[in-house]
Coordinates of C-alpha atoms in Angstrom, one line a residue:
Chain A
X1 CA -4.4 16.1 -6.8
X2 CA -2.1 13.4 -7.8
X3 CA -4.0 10.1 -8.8
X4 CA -3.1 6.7 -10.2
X5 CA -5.8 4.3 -12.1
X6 CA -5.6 1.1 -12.9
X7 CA -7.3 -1.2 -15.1
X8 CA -10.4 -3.4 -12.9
X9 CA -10.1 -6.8 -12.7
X10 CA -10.1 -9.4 -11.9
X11 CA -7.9 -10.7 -14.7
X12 CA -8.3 -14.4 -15.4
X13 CA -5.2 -16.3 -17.2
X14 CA -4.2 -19.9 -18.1
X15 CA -1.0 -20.6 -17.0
X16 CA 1.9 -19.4 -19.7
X17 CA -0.4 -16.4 -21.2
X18 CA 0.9 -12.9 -21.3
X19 CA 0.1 -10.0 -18.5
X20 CA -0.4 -6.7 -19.1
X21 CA -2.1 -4.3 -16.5
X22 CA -2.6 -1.1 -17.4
X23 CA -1.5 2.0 -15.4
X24 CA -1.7 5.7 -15.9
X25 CA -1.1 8.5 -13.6
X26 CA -1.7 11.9 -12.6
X27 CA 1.0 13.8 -11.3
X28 CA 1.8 17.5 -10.6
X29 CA 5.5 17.0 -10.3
X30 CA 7.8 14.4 -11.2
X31 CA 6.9 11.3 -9.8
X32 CA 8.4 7.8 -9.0
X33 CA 6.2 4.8 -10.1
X34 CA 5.9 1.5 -8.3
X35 CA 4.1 -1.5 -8.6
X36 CA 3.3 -3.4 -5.6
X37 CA 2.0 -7.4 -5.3
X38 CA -0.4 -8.6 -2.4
X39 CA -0.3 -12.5 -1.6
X40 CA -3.3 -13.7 0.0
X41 CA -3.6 -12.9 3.5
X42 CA -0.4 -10.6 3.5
X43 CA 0.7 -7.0 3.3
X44 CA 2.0 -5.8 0.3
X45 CA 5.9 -5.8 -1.1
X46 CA 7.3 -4.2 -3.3
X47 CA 7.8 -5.7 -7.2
X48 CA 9.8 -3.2 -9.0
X49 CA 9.9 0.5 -9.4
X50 CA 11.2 3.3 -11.6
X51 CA 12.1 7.0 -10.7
X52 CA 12.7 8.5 -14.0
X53 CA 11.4 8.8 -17.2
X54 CA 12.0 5.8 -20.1
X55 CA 13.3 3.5 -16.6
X56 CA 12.4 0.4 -16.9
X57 CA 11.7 -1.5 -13.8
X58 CA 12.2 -5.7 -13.7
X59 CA 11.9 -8.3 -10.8
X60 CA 10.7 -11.7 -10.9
X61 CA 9.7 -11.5 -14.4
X62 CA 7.8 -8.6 -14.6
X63 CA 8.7 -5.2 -16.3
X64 CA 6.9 -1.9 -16.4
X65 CA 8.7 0.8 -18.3
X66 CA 7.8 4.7 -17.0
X67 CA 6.3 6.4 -20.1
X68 CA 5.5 9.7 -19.3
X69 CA 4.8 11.2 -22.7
X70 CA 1.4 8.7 -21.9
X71 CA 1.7 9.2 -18.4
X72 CA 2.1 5.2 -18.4
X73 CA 3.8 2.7 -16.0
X74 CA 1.8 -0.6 -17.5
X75 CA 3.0 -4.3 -15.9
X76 CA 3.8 -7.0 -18.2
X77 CA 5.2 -10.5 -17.8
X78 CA 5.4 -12.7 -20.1
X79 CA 4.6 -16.3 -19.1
X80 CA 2.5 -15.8 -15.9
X81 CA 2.4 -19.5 -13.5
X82 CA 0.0 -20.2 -10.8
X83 CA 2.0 -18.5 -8.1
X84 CA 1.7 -15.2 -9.6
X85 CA -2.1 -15.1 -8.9
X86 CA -2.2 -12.0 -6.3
X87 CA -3.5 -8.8 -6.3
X88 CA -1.0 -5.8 -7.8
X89 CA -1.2 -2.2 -6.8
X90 CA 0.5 0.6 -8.9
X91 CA 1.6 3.7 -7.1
X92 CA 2.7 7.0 -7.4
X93 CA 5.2 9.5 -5.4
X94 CA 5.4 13.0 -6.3
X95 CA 8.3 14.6 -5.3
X96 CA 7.8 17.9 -7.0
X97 CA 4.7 18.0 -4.6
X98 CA 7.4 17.2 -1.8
X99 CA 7.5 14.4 0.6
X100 CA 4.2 13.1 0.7
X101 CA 2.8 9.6 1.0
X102 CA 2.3 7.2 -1.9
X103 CA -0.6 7.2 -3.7
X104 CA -2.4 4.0 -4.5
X105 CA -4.6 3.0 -7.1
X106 CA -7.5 0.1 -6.7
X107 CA -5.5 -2.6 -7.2
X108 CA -5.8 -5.6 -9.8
X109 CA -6.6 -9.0 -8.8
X110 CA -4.5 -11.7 -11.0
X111 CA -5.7 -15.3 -10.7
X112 CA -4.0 -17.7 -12.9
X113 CA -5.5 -21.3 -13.4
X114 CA -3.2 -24.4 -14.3
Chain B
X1 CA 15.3 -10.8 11.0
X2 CA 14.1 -7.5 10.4
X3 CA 10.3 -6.6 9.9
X4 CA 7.1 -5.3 11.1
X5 CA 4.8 -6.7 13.1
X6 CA 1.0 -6.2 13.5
X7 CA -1.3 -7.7 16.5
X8 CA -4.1 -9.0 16.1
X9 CA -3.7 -10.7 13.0
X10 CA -8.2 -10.8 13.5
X11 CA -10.0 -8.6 15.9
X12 CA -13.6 -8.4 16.7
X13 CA -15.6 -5.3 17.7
X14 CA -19.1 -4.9 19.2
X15 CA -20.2 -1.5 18.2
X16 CA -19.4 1.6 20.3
X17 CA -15.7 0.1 21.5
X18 CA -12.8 1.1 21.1
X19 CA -10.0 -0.8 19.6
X20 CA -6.3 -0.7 19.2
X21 CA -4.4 -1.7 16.5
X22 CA -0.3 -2.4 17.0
X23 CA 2.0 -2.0 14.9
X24 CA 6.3 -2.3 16.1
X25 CA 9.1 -2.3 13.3
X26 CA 12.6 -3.4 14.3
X27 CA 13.5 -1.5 11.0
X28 CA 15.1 1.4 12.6
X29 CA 12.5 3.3 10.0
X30 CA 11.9 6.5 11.1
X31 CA 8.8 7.1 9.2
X32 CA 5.5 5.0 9.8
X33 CA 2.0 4.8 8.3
X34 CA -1.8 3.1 8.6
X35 CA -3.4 2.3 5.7
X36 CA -7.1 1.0 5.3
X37 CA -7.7 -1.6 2.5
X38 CA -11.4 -2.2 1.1
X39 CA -12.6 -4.4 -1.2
X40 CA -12.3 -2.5 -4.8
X41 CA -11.0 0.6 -2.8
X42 CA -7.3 0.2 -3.2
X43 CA -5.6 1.3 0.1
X44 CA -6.8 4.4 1.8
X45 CA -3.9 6.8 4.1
X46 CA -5.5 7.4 7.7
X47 CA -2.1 8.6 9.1
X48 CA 1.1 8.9 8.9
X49 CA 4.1 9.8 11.0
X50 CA 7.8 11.4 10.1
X51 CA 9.4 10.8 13.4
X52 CA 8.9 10.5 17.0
X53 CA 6.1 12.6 19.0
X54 CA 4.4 13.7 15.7
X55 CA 1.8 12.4 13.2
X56 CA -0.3 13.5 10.3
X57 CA -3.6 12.9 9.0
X58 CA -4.1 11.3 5.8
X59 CA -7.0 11.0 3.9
X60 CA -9.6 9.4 5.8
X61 CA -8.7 10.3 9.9
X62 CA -12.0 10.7 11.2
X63 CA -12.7 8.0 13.9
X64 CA -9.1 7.2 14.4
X65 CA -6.2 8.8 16.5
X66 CA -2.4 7.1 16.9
X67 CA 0.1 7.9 18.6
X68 CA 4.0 8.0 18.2
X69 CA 5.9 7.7 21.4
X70 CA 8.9 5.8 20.0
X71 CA 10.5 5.2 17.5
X72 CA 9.7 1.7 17.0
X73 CA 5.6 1.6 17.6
X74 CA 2.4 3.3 16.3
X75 CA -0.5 2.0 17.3
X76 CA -4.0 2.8 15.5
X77 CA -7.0 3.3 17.9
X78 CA -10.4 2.8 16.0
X79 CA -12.9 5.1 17.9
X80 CA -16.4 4.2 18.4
X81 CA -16.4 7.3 16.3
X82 CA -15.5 5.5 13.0
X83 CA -18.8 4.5 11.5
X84 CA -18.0 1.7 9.6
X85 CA -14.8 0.4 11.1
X86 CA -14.7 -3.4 9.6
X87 CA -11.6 -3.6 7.3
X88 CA -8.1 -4.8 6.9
X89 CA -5.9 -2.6 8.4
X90 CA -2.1 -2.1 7.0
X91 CA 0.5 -1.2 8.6
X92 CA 3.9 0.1 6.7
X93 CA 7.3 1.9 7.1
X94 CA 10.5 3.8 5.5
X95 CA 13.8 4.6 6.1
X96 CA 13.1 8.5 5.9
X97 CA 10.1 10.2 5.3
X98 CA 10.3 10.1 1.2
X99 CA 7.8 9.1 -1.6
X100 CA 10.8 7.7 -3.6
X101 CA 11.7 5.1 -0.2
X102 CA 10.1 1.9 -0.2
X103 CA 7.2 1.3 1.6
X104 CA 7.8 -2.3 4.3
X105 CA 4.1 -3.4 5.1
X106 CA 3.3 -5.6 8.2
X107 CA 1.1 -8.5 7.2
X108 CA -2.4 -7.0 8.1
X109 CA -5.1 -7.0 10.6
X110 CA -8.5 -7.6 10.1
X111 CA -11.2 -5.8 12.1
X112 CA -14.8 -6.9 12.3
X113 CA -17.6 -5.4 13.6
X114 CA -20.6 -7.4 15.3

């Protein structure tokens, strides 16, 4: 079945230092890809996504470019700040599989010190 | 504005009771979903509903049942059933029932066992 992993935290960062979390899939069809943030004590939002291959999705700082000759979506940002410290989920649809839920990986826990 | 909202934000449980979760959207989303969240887990489906009057099991049902009367509510029941019920429960919704749609997430409830 379809699957997403992501790289285990937690990540630890001084403030300013480059982000990269590391995300591959596996997919039967032809999937969007979607990186989600946690806040403490809150639901998830979205952060960006991508639905095609070579997109490159941005918000807030952050890119991930869909790479599916690697079957990649990795996060980056390059100056990470204090606020950023969260937990991120990538996520996978597979629409060649049909409608079905997102799939989730683990999650990576960011915590970014001054 | 527009949202979801989940009740109790923290919940308490003596084994063998049952407990309901609520979750009402004022998105006008037609599709809704639980999720369970575990530390190191990621986020787990339990179900998931396209539209009014009928729902689906996701990945780990057992010990829960909802329900889907309108359009706007699905509540999660935790059964005395559900062996190891304490977790943060996630609530979330989308326009349509697509993977490509963006999940909304409520802001969590937390259920603990005594």
């Amino acid at each position: 079945g379809d699957s997403v992993t992501q790289m285990e935290g937690p990540v630890t960062l001084s403030e300013e230092a480059f982000l990269t979390i590391n995300c591959t899939y596996t997919a039967t069809g032809y999937p969007s890809l979607f990186w989600y943030v946690q806040y403490p004590g809150e639901g998830l939002q979205l952060l960006l996504k991508a639905t095609k291959a070579d997109d490159k999705g941005s918000n807030k700082g952050f890119e991930a470019t869909y790479r599916k000759e690697t079957t990649s979506f990795h996060l980056e940002k390059g100056s990470v700040q204090v606020s950023d410290s969260a937990v991120y989920f990538c996520a996978l649809s597979d629409r060649g599989s049909g409608n079905t839920p997102l799939v989730f990986g683990k999650g990576t826990r960011l915590s970014v010190i001054a | 504005d527009g949202g979801i909202t989940q009740s109790p934000k923290y919940l308490f449980r003596k084994e063998g009771q049952n407990v309901t979760l609520s979750c009402e959207q004022n998105l006008n989303h037609d599709a809704m979903y639980w999720y369970r969240q575990d530390p190191g887990q990621g986020l787990r489906l339990i179900y998931y509903s396209q539209i009014v009057n009928d729902f689906q099991k996701g990945d780990i049902a057992e010990g829960y049942s909802v329900s889907r009367e309108k359009k706007e509510s699905f509540p999660l029941t935790v059964t005395s059933a559900q062996k190891n019920p304490t977790a943060f429960y996630l609530c979330a919704s989308t326009l349509a029932f697509s993977g490509a749609n963006v999940l909304t997430f409520g802001a969590g409830s937390r259920l603990t066992v005594l």
